[in-house]
Amino acid sequence: MRTLTDKMSLDNHWAELVYTRAKLAADPLTTDLAPQAAALIERLMPLRAEQLATWEAEVVAQAEVDTAEEALSALVLDFAHFLEYHLRDTQSPRWRHYFTELPSALRRLTLEPALTATATWSGALSAEPEPELQAFAPRVRAVHAQGATALEHQRQANLARATHRLQQILSFVATHNATRRTLYAALLTRANAHNLPKAWPDRFFRRGA
């Protein structure tokens, strides 16, 4: 009988348990042991649903991050076009104050570094003398707030998934292996008592996959 690892999916742990429960229930010598596997199946089902919920939260958070990235990219493009038209000089100090690199390079950044690269824009735009430039400041603040919220949601989702794995899934895997060892020991005892082949207990567990 092999030891199951935490690298196995919960679906595979479920299959192992269902197999063992069915095999135990089918043999008159072991019917009384089947509830041990059944109890773990009952524990596993809500655990699987909780895992899916943590995965869903991560996917939703990634969608938020992607949406915020798109909003920031659109802002950079609009602002670059406006500033280039307004200044008519992409080498001027004012242009370089906002764009230390090409707008296209800035738009290729992922959300967090892009927020960092544009962190000073809101204050700088609010202080510009031209109302047309000042008008970009509220949009910058809104996009930054959207991005910060998305990143925080992603951080929380990632933490929740990792915490669930550490506190719940790894604990379940340890319990599953302990139950398998307990069952195997009981099966060995019965095999000896009934003069059954030494390998008889192995038939109650799935072969390695």
PDB file of C-alpha atoms in Angstrom:
ATOM      1  CA  MET A   1       0.000   0.000   0.000  1.00  0.00           C
ATOM      2  CA  ARG A   2       1.442   3.310  -1.054  1.00  0.00           C
ATOM      3  CA  THR A   3       1.393   6.638   0.788  1.00  0.00           C
ATOM      4  CA  LEU A   4      -0.707   9.290  -0.909  1.00  0.00           C
ATOM      5  CA  THR A   5       0.821  12.726  -1.413  1.00  0.00           C
ATOM      6  CA  ASP A   6      -0.585  16.231  -1.178  1.00  0.00           C
ATOM      7  CA  LYS A   7       0.276  16.626  -4.869  1.00  0.00           C
ATOM      8  CA  MET A   8      -2.724  14.431  -5.671  1.00  0.00           C
ATOM      9  CA  SER A   9      -5.946  16.234  -6.433  1.00  0.00           C
ATOM     10  CA  LEU A  10      -8.861  15.897  -4.042  1.00  0.00           C
ATOM     11  CA  ASP A  11     -10.682  14.112  -6.859  1.00  0.00           C
ATOM     12  CA  ASN A  12      -8.001  11.427  -6.789  1.00  0.00           C
ATOM     13  CA  HIS A  13      -8.232  11.178  -3.013  1.00  0.00           C
ATOM     14  CA  TRP A  14     -11.983  10.771  -3.438  1.00  0.00           C
ATOM     15  CA  ALA A  15     -11.464   7.960  -5.974  1.00  0.00           C
ATOM     16  CA  GLU A  16      -9.087   6.179  -3.598  1.00  0.00           C
ATOM     17  CA  LEU A  17     -11.633   6.343  -0.795  1.00  0.00           C
ATOM     18  CA  VAL A  18     -14.575   5.266  -2.929  1.00  0.00           C
ATOM     19  CA  TYR A  19     -12.599   2.282  -4.178  1.00  0.00           C
ATOM     20  CA  THR A  20     -11.532   1.209  -0.695  1.00  0.00           C
ATOM     21  CA  ARG A  21     -15.012   1.670   0.736  1.00  0.00           C
ATOM     22  CA  ALA A  22     -16.535  -0.439  -2.047  1.00  0.00           C
ATOM     23  CA  LYS A  23     -13.961  -3.209  -1.648  1.00  0.00           C
ATOM     24  CA  LEU A  24     -14.372  -3.318   2.129  1.00  0.00           C
ATOM     25  CA  ALA A  25     -18.156  -3.322   1.897  1.00  0.00           C
ATOM     26  CA  ALA A  26     -18.125  -6.192  -0.613  1.00  0.00           C
ATOM     27  CA  ASP A  27     -16.153  -8.632   1.559  1.00  0.00           C
ATOM     28  CA  PRO A  28     -17.934 -10.222   4.542  1.00  0.00           C
ATOM     29  CA  LEU A  29     -14.662 -10.218   6.467  1.00  0.00           C
ATOM     30  CA  THR A  30     -14.251  -6.456   6.149  1.00  0.00           C
ATOM     31  CA  THR A  31     -17.740  -4.957   5.930  1.00  0.00           C
ATOM     32  CA  ASP A  32     -17.381  -3.431   9.379  1.00  0.00           C
ATOM     33  CA  LEU A  33     -14.314  -1.458   8.223  1.00  0.00           C
ATOM     34  CA  ALA A  34     -16.081   0.279   5.338  1.00  0.00           C
ATOM     35  CA  PRO A  35     -17.515   3.116   7.503  1.00  0.00           C
ATOM     36  CA  GLN A  36     -13.991   4.398   8.145  1.00  0.00           C
ATOM     37  CA  ALA A  37     -13.569   5.156   4.438  1.00  0.00           C
ATOM     38  CA  ALA A  38     -17.130   6.428   4.204  1.00  0.00           C
ATOM     39  CA  ALA A  39     -16.510   8.926   7.004  1.00  0.00           C
ATOM     40  CA  LEU A  40     -13.565  10.398   5.132  1.00  0.00           C
ATOM     41  CA  ILE A  41     -15.637  10.706   1.961  1.00  0.00           C
ATOM     42  CA  GLU A  42     -18.196  12.728   3.916  1.00  0.00           C
ATOM     43  CA  ARG A  43     -15.412  14.974   5.196  1.00  0.00           C
ATOM     44  CA  LEU A  44     -13.917  15.322   1.727  1.00  0.00           C
ATOM     45  CA  MET A  45     -17.025  16.549  -0.098  1.00  0.00           C
ATOM     46  CA  PRO A  46     -17.359  19.942   1.647  1.00  0.00           C
ATOM     47  CA  LEU A  47     -13.580  20.301   1.541  1.00  0.00           C
ATOM     48  CA  ARG A  48     -13.699  19.973  -2.247  1.00  0.00           C
ATOM     49  CA  ALA A  49     -16.426  22.611  -2.436  1.00  0.00           C
ATOM     50  CA  GLU A  50     -14.336  24.950  -0.262  1.00  0.00           C
ATOM     51  CA  GLN A  51     -11.335  24.400  -2.524  1.00  0.00           C
ATOM     52  CA  LEU A  52     -13.389  25.262  -5.603  1.00  0.00           C
ATOM     53  CA  ALA A  53     -14.589  28.410  -3.856  1.00  0.00           C
ATOM     54  CA  THR A  54     -10.996  29.531  -3.210  1.00  0.00           C
ATOM     55  CA  TRP A  55     -10.100  28.829  -6.838  1.00  0.00           C
ATOM     56  CA  GLU A  56     -13.131  30.755  -8.032  1.00  0.00           C
ATOM     57  CA  ALA A  57     -12.138  33.733  -5.893  1.00  0.00           C
ATOM     58  CA  GLU A  58      -8.674  33.690  -7.487  1.00  0.00           C
ATOM     59  CA  VAL A  59     -10.150  33.614 -10.994  1.00  0.00           C
ATOM     60  CA  VAL A  60     -12.524  36.479 -10.190  1.00  0.00           C
ATOM     61  CA  ALA A  61      -9.649  38.473  -8.697  1.00  0.00           C
ATOM     62  CA  GLN A  62      -7.543  37.878 -11.813  1.00  0.00           C
ATOM     63  CA  ALA A  63     -10.414  39.173 -13.933  1.00  0.00           C
ATOM     64  CA  GLU A  64     -10.481  42.318 -11.776  1.00  0.00           C
ATOM     65  CA  VAL A  65      -6.737  42.767 -12.215  1.00  0.00           C
ATOM     66  CA  ASP A  66      -6.999  42.315 -15.982  1.00  0.00           C
ATOM     67  CA  THR A  67      -9.838  44.842 -16.166  1.00  0.00           C
ATOM     68  CA  ALA A  68      -7.824  47.368 -14.169  1.00  0.00           C
ATOM     69  CA  GLU A  69      -4.795  46.760 -16.409  1.00  0.00           C
ATOM     70  CA  GLU A  70      -6.938  47.475 -19.461  1.00  0.00           C
ATOM     71  CA  ALA A  71      -8.278  50.664 -17.912  1.00  0.00           C
ATOM     72  CA  LEU A  72      -4.776  51.877 -17.062  1.00  0.00           C
ATOM     73  CA  SER A  73      -3.480  50.967 -20.517  1.00  0.00           C
ATOM     74  CA  ALA A  74      -6.300  52.941 -22.122  1.00  0.00           C
ATOM     75  CA  LEU A  75      -5.540  55.895 -19.860  1.00  0.00           C
ATOM     76  CA  VAL A  76      -1.857  55.851 -20.775  1.00  0.00           C
ATOM     77  CA  LEU A  77      -2.711  55.731 -24.478  1.00  0.00           C
ATOM     78  CA  ASP A  78      -5.223  58.591 -24.266  1.00  0.00           C
ATOM     79  CA  PHE A  79      -2.934  60.724 -22.143  1.00  0.00           C
ATOM     80  CA  ALA A  80       0.080  60.105 -24.386  1.00  0.00           C
ATOM     81  CA  HIS A  81      -1.881  61.111 -27.476  1.00  0.00           C
ATOM     82  CA  PHE A  82      -3.212  64.231 -25.780  1.00  0.00           C
ATOM     83  CA  LEU A  83       0.149  65.272 -24.340  1.00  0.00           C
ATOM     84  CA  GLU A  84       1.936  64.720 -27.622  1.00  0.00           C
ATOM     85  CA  TYR A  85      -0.638  66.862 -29.403  1.00  0.00           C
ATOM     86  CA  HIS A  86      -0.537  69.494 -26.645  1.00  0.00           C
ATOM     87  CA  LEU A  87       3.258  69.744 -26.342  1.00  0.00           C
ATOM     88  CA  ARG A  88       4.231  68.726 -29.876  1.00  0.00           C
ATOM     89  CA  ASP A  89       7.581  67.653 -28.441  1.00  0.00           C
ATOM     90  CA  THR A  90       8.186  64.231 -26.957  1.00  0.00           C
ATOM     91  CA  GLN A  91      11.674  65.296 -25.889  1.00  0.00           C
ATOM     92  CA  SER A  92      10.522  68.158 -23.669  1.00  0.00           C
ATOM     93  CA  PRO A  93      11.009  68.060 -19.879  1.00  0.00           C
ATOM     94  CA  ARG A  94       7.232  68.012 -19.350  1.00  0.00           C
ATOM     95  CA  TRP A  95       6.825  64.959 -21.553  1.00  0.00           C
ATOM     96  CA  ARG A  96       9.703  63.193 -19.829  1.00  0.00           C
ATOM     97  CA  HIS A  97       8.221  64.049 -16.449  1.00  0.00           C
ATOM     98  CA  TYR A  98       5.300  61.760 -17.255  1.00  0.00           C
ATOM     99  CA  PHE A  99       6.945  59.319 -19.628  1.00  0.00           C
ATOM    100  CA  THR A 100      10.407  58.176 -18.598  1.00  0.00           C
ATOM    101  CA  GLU A 101       9.936  55.375 -21.116  1.00  0.00           C
ATOM    102  CA  LEU A 102       7.864  54.975 -24.239  1.00  0.00           C
ATOM    103  CA  PRO A 103       4.102  54.844 -23.652  1.00  0.00           C
ATOM    104  CA  SER A 104       4.049  51.491 -25.450  1.00  0.00           C
ATOM    105  CA  ALA A 105       6.538  50.087 -22.929  1.00  0.00           C
ATOM    106  CA  LEU A 106       4.493  51.461 -20.059  1.00  0.00           C
ATOM    107  CA  ARG A 107       1.363  49.829 -21.451  1.00  0.00           C
ATOM    108  CA  ARG A 108       3.113  46.457 -21.554  1.00  0.00           C
ATOM    109  CA  LEU A 109       3.719  46.474 -17.813  1.00  0.00           C
ATOM    110  CA  THR A 110       1.570  44.373 -15.537  1.00  0.00           C
ATOM    111  CA  LEU A 111      -0.750  46.199 -13.185  1.00  0.00           C
ATOM    112  CA  GLU A 112       1.375  46.652 -10.086  1.00  0.00           C
ATOM    113  CA  PRO A 113       4.523  48.079 -11.778  1.00  0.00           C
ATOM    114  CA  ALA A 114       2.310  50.178 -14.066  1.00  0.00           C
ATOM    115  CA  LEU A 115       0.619  51.706 -11.027  1.00  0.00           C
ATOM    116  CA  THR A 116       4.022  52.428  -9.530  1.00  0.00           C
ATOM    117  CA  ALA A 117       5.259  54.026 -12.758  1.00  0.00           C
ATOM    118  CA  THR A 118       2.245  56.364 -12.865  1.00  0.00           C
ATOM    119  CA  ALA A 119       1.981  56.999  -9.122  1.00  0.00           C
ATOM    120  CA  THR A 120       2.960  60.676  -9.401  1.00  0.00           C
ATOM    121  CA  TRP A 121       0.629  61.520 -12.262  1.00  0.00           C
ATOM    122  CA  SER A 122      -2.395  62.550 -10.234  1.00  0.00           C
ATOM    123  CA  GLY A 123      -0.550  65.133  -8.156  1.00  0.00           C
ATOM    124  CA  ALA A 124       1.428  66.432 -11.115  1.00  0.00           C
ATOM    125  CA  LEU A 125      -1.647  66.793 -13.312  1.00  0.00           C
ATOM    126  CA  SER A 126      -3.595  68.571 -10.581  1.00  0.00           C
ATOM    127  CA  ALA A 127      -0.779  71.122 -10.417  1.00  0.00           C
ATOM    128  CA  GLU A 128      -0.628  71.727 -14.167  1.00  0.00           C
ATOM    129  CA  PRO A 129      -1.664  75.228 -15.262  1.00  0.00           C
ATOM    130  CA  GLU A 130      -3.801  74.031 -18.171  1.00  0.00           C
ATOM    131  CA  PRO A 131      -7.343  72.876 -17.339  1.00  0.00           C
ATOM    132  CA  GLU A 132      -7.113  70.305 -20.120  1.00  0.00           C
ATOM    133  CA  LEU A 133      -4.258  68.533 -18.303  1.00  0.00           C
ATOM    134  CA  GLN A 134      -5.876  68.965 -14.911  1.00  0.00           C
ATOM    135  CA  ALA A 135      -8.917  67.167 -16.267  1.00  0.00           C
ATOM    136  CA  PHE A 136      -6.931  63.932 -16.504  1.00  0.00           C
ATOM    137  CA  ALA A 137      -6.248  63.883 -12.737  1.00  0.00           C
ATOM    138  CA  PRO A 138      -9.660  62.493 -11.625  1.00  0.00           C
ATOM    139  CA  ARG A 139      -9.418  59.705 -14.193  1.00  0.00           C
ATOM    140  CA  VAL A 140      -5.932  58.835 -12.992  1.00  0.00           C
ATOM    141  CA  ARG A 141      -7.146  58.701  -9.390  1.00  0.00           C
ATOM    142  CA  ALA A 142     -10.103  56.522 -10.343  1.00  0.00           C
ATOM    143  CA  VAL A 143      -7.980  54.068 -12.313  1.00  0.00           C
ATOM    144  CA  HIS A 144      -5.421  53.877  -9.514  1.00  0.00           C
ATOM    145  CA  ALA A 145      -8.147  53.197  -6.963  1.00  0.00           C
ATOM    146  CA  GLN A 146      -9.555  50.479  -9.219  1.00  0.00           C
ATOM    147  CA  GLY A 147      -6.122  48.932  -9.615  1.00  0.00           C
ATOM    148  CA  ALA A 148      -5.289  49.046  -5.917  1.00  0.00           C
ATOM    149  CA  THR A 149      -8.594  47.389  -5.075  1.00  0.00           C
ATOM    150  CA  ALA A 150      -8.047  44.680  -7.681  1.00  0.00           C
ATOM    151  CA  LEU A 151      -4.556  43.911  -6.382  1.00  0.00           C
ATOM    152  CA  GLU A 152      -5.820  43.728  -2.803  1.00  0.00           C
ATOM    153  CA  HIS A 153      -8.600  41.359  -3.827  1.00  0.00           C
ATOM    154  CA  GLN A 154      -6.025  39.205  -5.611  1.00  0.00           C
ATOM    155  CA  ARG A 155      -3.772  39.208  -2.556  1.00  0.00           C
ATOM    156  CA  GLN A 156      -6.655  38.169  -0.330  1.00  0.00           C
ATOM    157  CA  ALA A 157      -7.766  35.433  -2.732  1.00  0.00           C
ATOM    158  CA  ASN A 158      -4.247  34.016  -3.027  1.00  0.00           C
ATOM    159  CA  LEU A 159      -3.850  34.056   0.746  1.00  0.00           C
ATOM    160  CA  ALA A 160      -7.215  32.359   1.276  1.00  0.00           C
ATOM    161  CA  ARG A 161      -6.333  29.586  -1.171  1.00  0.00           C
ATOM    162  CA  ALA A 162      -2.915  29.028   0.425  1.00  0.00           C
ATOM    163  CA  THR A 163      -4.371  29.084   3.945  1.00  0.00           C
ATOM    164  CA  HIS A 164      -7.090  26.599   3.015  1.00  0.00           C
ATOM    165  CA  ARG A 165      -4.517  24.263   1.542  1.00  0.00           C
ATOM    166  CA  LEU A 166      -2.245  24.526   4.573  1.00  0.00           C
ATOM    167  CA  GLN A 167      -4.910  24.250   7.257  1.00  0.00           C
ATOM    168  CA  GLN A 168      -7.484  21.976   5.622  1.00  0.00           C
ATOM    169  CA  ILE A 169      -6.187  20.024   2.647  1.00  0.00           C
ATOM    170  CA  LEU A 170      -2.818  19.003   4.080  1.00  0.00           C
ATOM    171  CA  SER A 171      -4.571  17.981   7.294  1.00  0.00           C
ATOM    172  CA  PHE A 172      -7.008  15.869   5.303  1.00  0.00           C
ATOM    173  CA  VAL A 173      -4.213  14.152   3.368  1.00  0.00           C
ATOM    174  CA  ALA A 174      -2.469  13.297   6.642  1.00  0.00           C
ATOM    175  CA  THR A 175      -5.714  11.885   8.072  1.00  0.00           C
ATOM    176  CA  HIS A 176      -6.358   9.919   4.887  1.00  0.00           C
ATOM    177  CA  ASN A 177      -2.927   8.294   5.041  1.00  0.00           C
ATOM    178  CA  ALA A 178      -3.318   7.554   8.752  1.00  0.00           C
ATOM    179  CA  THR A 179      -6.673   5.890   8.067  1.00  0.00           C
ATOM    180  CA  ARG A 180      -5.164   3.822   5.261  1.00  0.00           C
ATOM    181  CA  ARG A 181      -2.407   2.624   7.614  1.00  0.00           C
ATOM    182  CA  THR A 182      -4.969   1.760  10.292  1.00  0.00           C
ATOM    183  CA  LEU A 183      -7.076  -0.163   7.811  1.00  0.00           C
ATOM    184  CA  TYR A 184      -4.053  -1.971   6.417  1.00  0.00           C
ATOM    185  CA  ALA A 185      -3.002  -3.069   9.894  1.00  0.00           C
ATOM    186  CA  ALA A 186      -6.517  -4.366  10.599  1.00  0.00           C
ATOM    187  CA  LEU A 187      -6.527  -6.222   7.283  1.00  0.00           C
ATOM    188  CA  LEU A 188      -3.155  -7.825   8.030  1.00  0.00           C
ATOM    189  CA  THR A 189      -4.482  -9.035  11.344  1.00  0.00           C
ATOM    190  CA  ARG A 190      -7.512 -10.598   9.665  1.00  0.00           C
ATOM    191  CA  ALA A 191      -5.398 -12.113   6.928  1.00  0.00           C
ATOM    192  CA  ASN A 192      -3.264 -13.861   9.550  1.00  0.00           C
ATOM    193  CA  ALA A 193      -6.321 -14.960  11.493  1.00  0.00           C
ATOM    194  CA  HIS A 194      -7.892 -16.564   8.447  1.00  0.00           C
ATOM    195  CA  ASN A 195      -4.696 -17.896   6.833  1.00  0.00           C
ATOM    196  CA  LEU A 196      -5.131 -15.624   3.818  1.00  0.00           C
ATOM    197  CA  PRO A 197      -2.316 -14.712   1.422  1.00  0.00           C
ATOM    198  CA  LYS A 198       0.108 -12.072   2.654  1.00  0.00           C
ATOM    199  CA  ALA A 199      -0.893  -9.771  -0.217  1.00  0.00           C
ATOM    200  CA  TRP A 200      -4.605 -10.034   0.618  1.00  0.00           C
ATOM    201  CA  PRO A 201      -4.788  -6.571   2.291  1.00  0.00           C
ATOM    202  CA  ASP A 202      -3.421  -4.888  -0.833  1.00  0.00           C
ATOM    203  CA  ARG A 203      -6.532  -5.757  -2.831  1.00  0.00           C
ATOM    204  CA  PHE A 204      -8.543  -3.188  -0.847  1.00  0.00           C
ATOM    205  CA  PHE A 205      -6.474  -0.275  -2.171  1.00  0.00           C
ATOM    206  CA  ARG A 206      -6.125   0.990  -5.702  1.00  0.00           C
ATOM    207  CA  ARG A 207      -2.910   0.129  -7.435  1.00  0.00           C
ATOM    208  CA  GLY A 208      -0.500   3.019  -7.979  1.00  0.00           C
ATOM    209  CA  ALA A 209      -1.404   5.520 -10.655  1.00  0.00           C
TER     210      ALA A 209
END
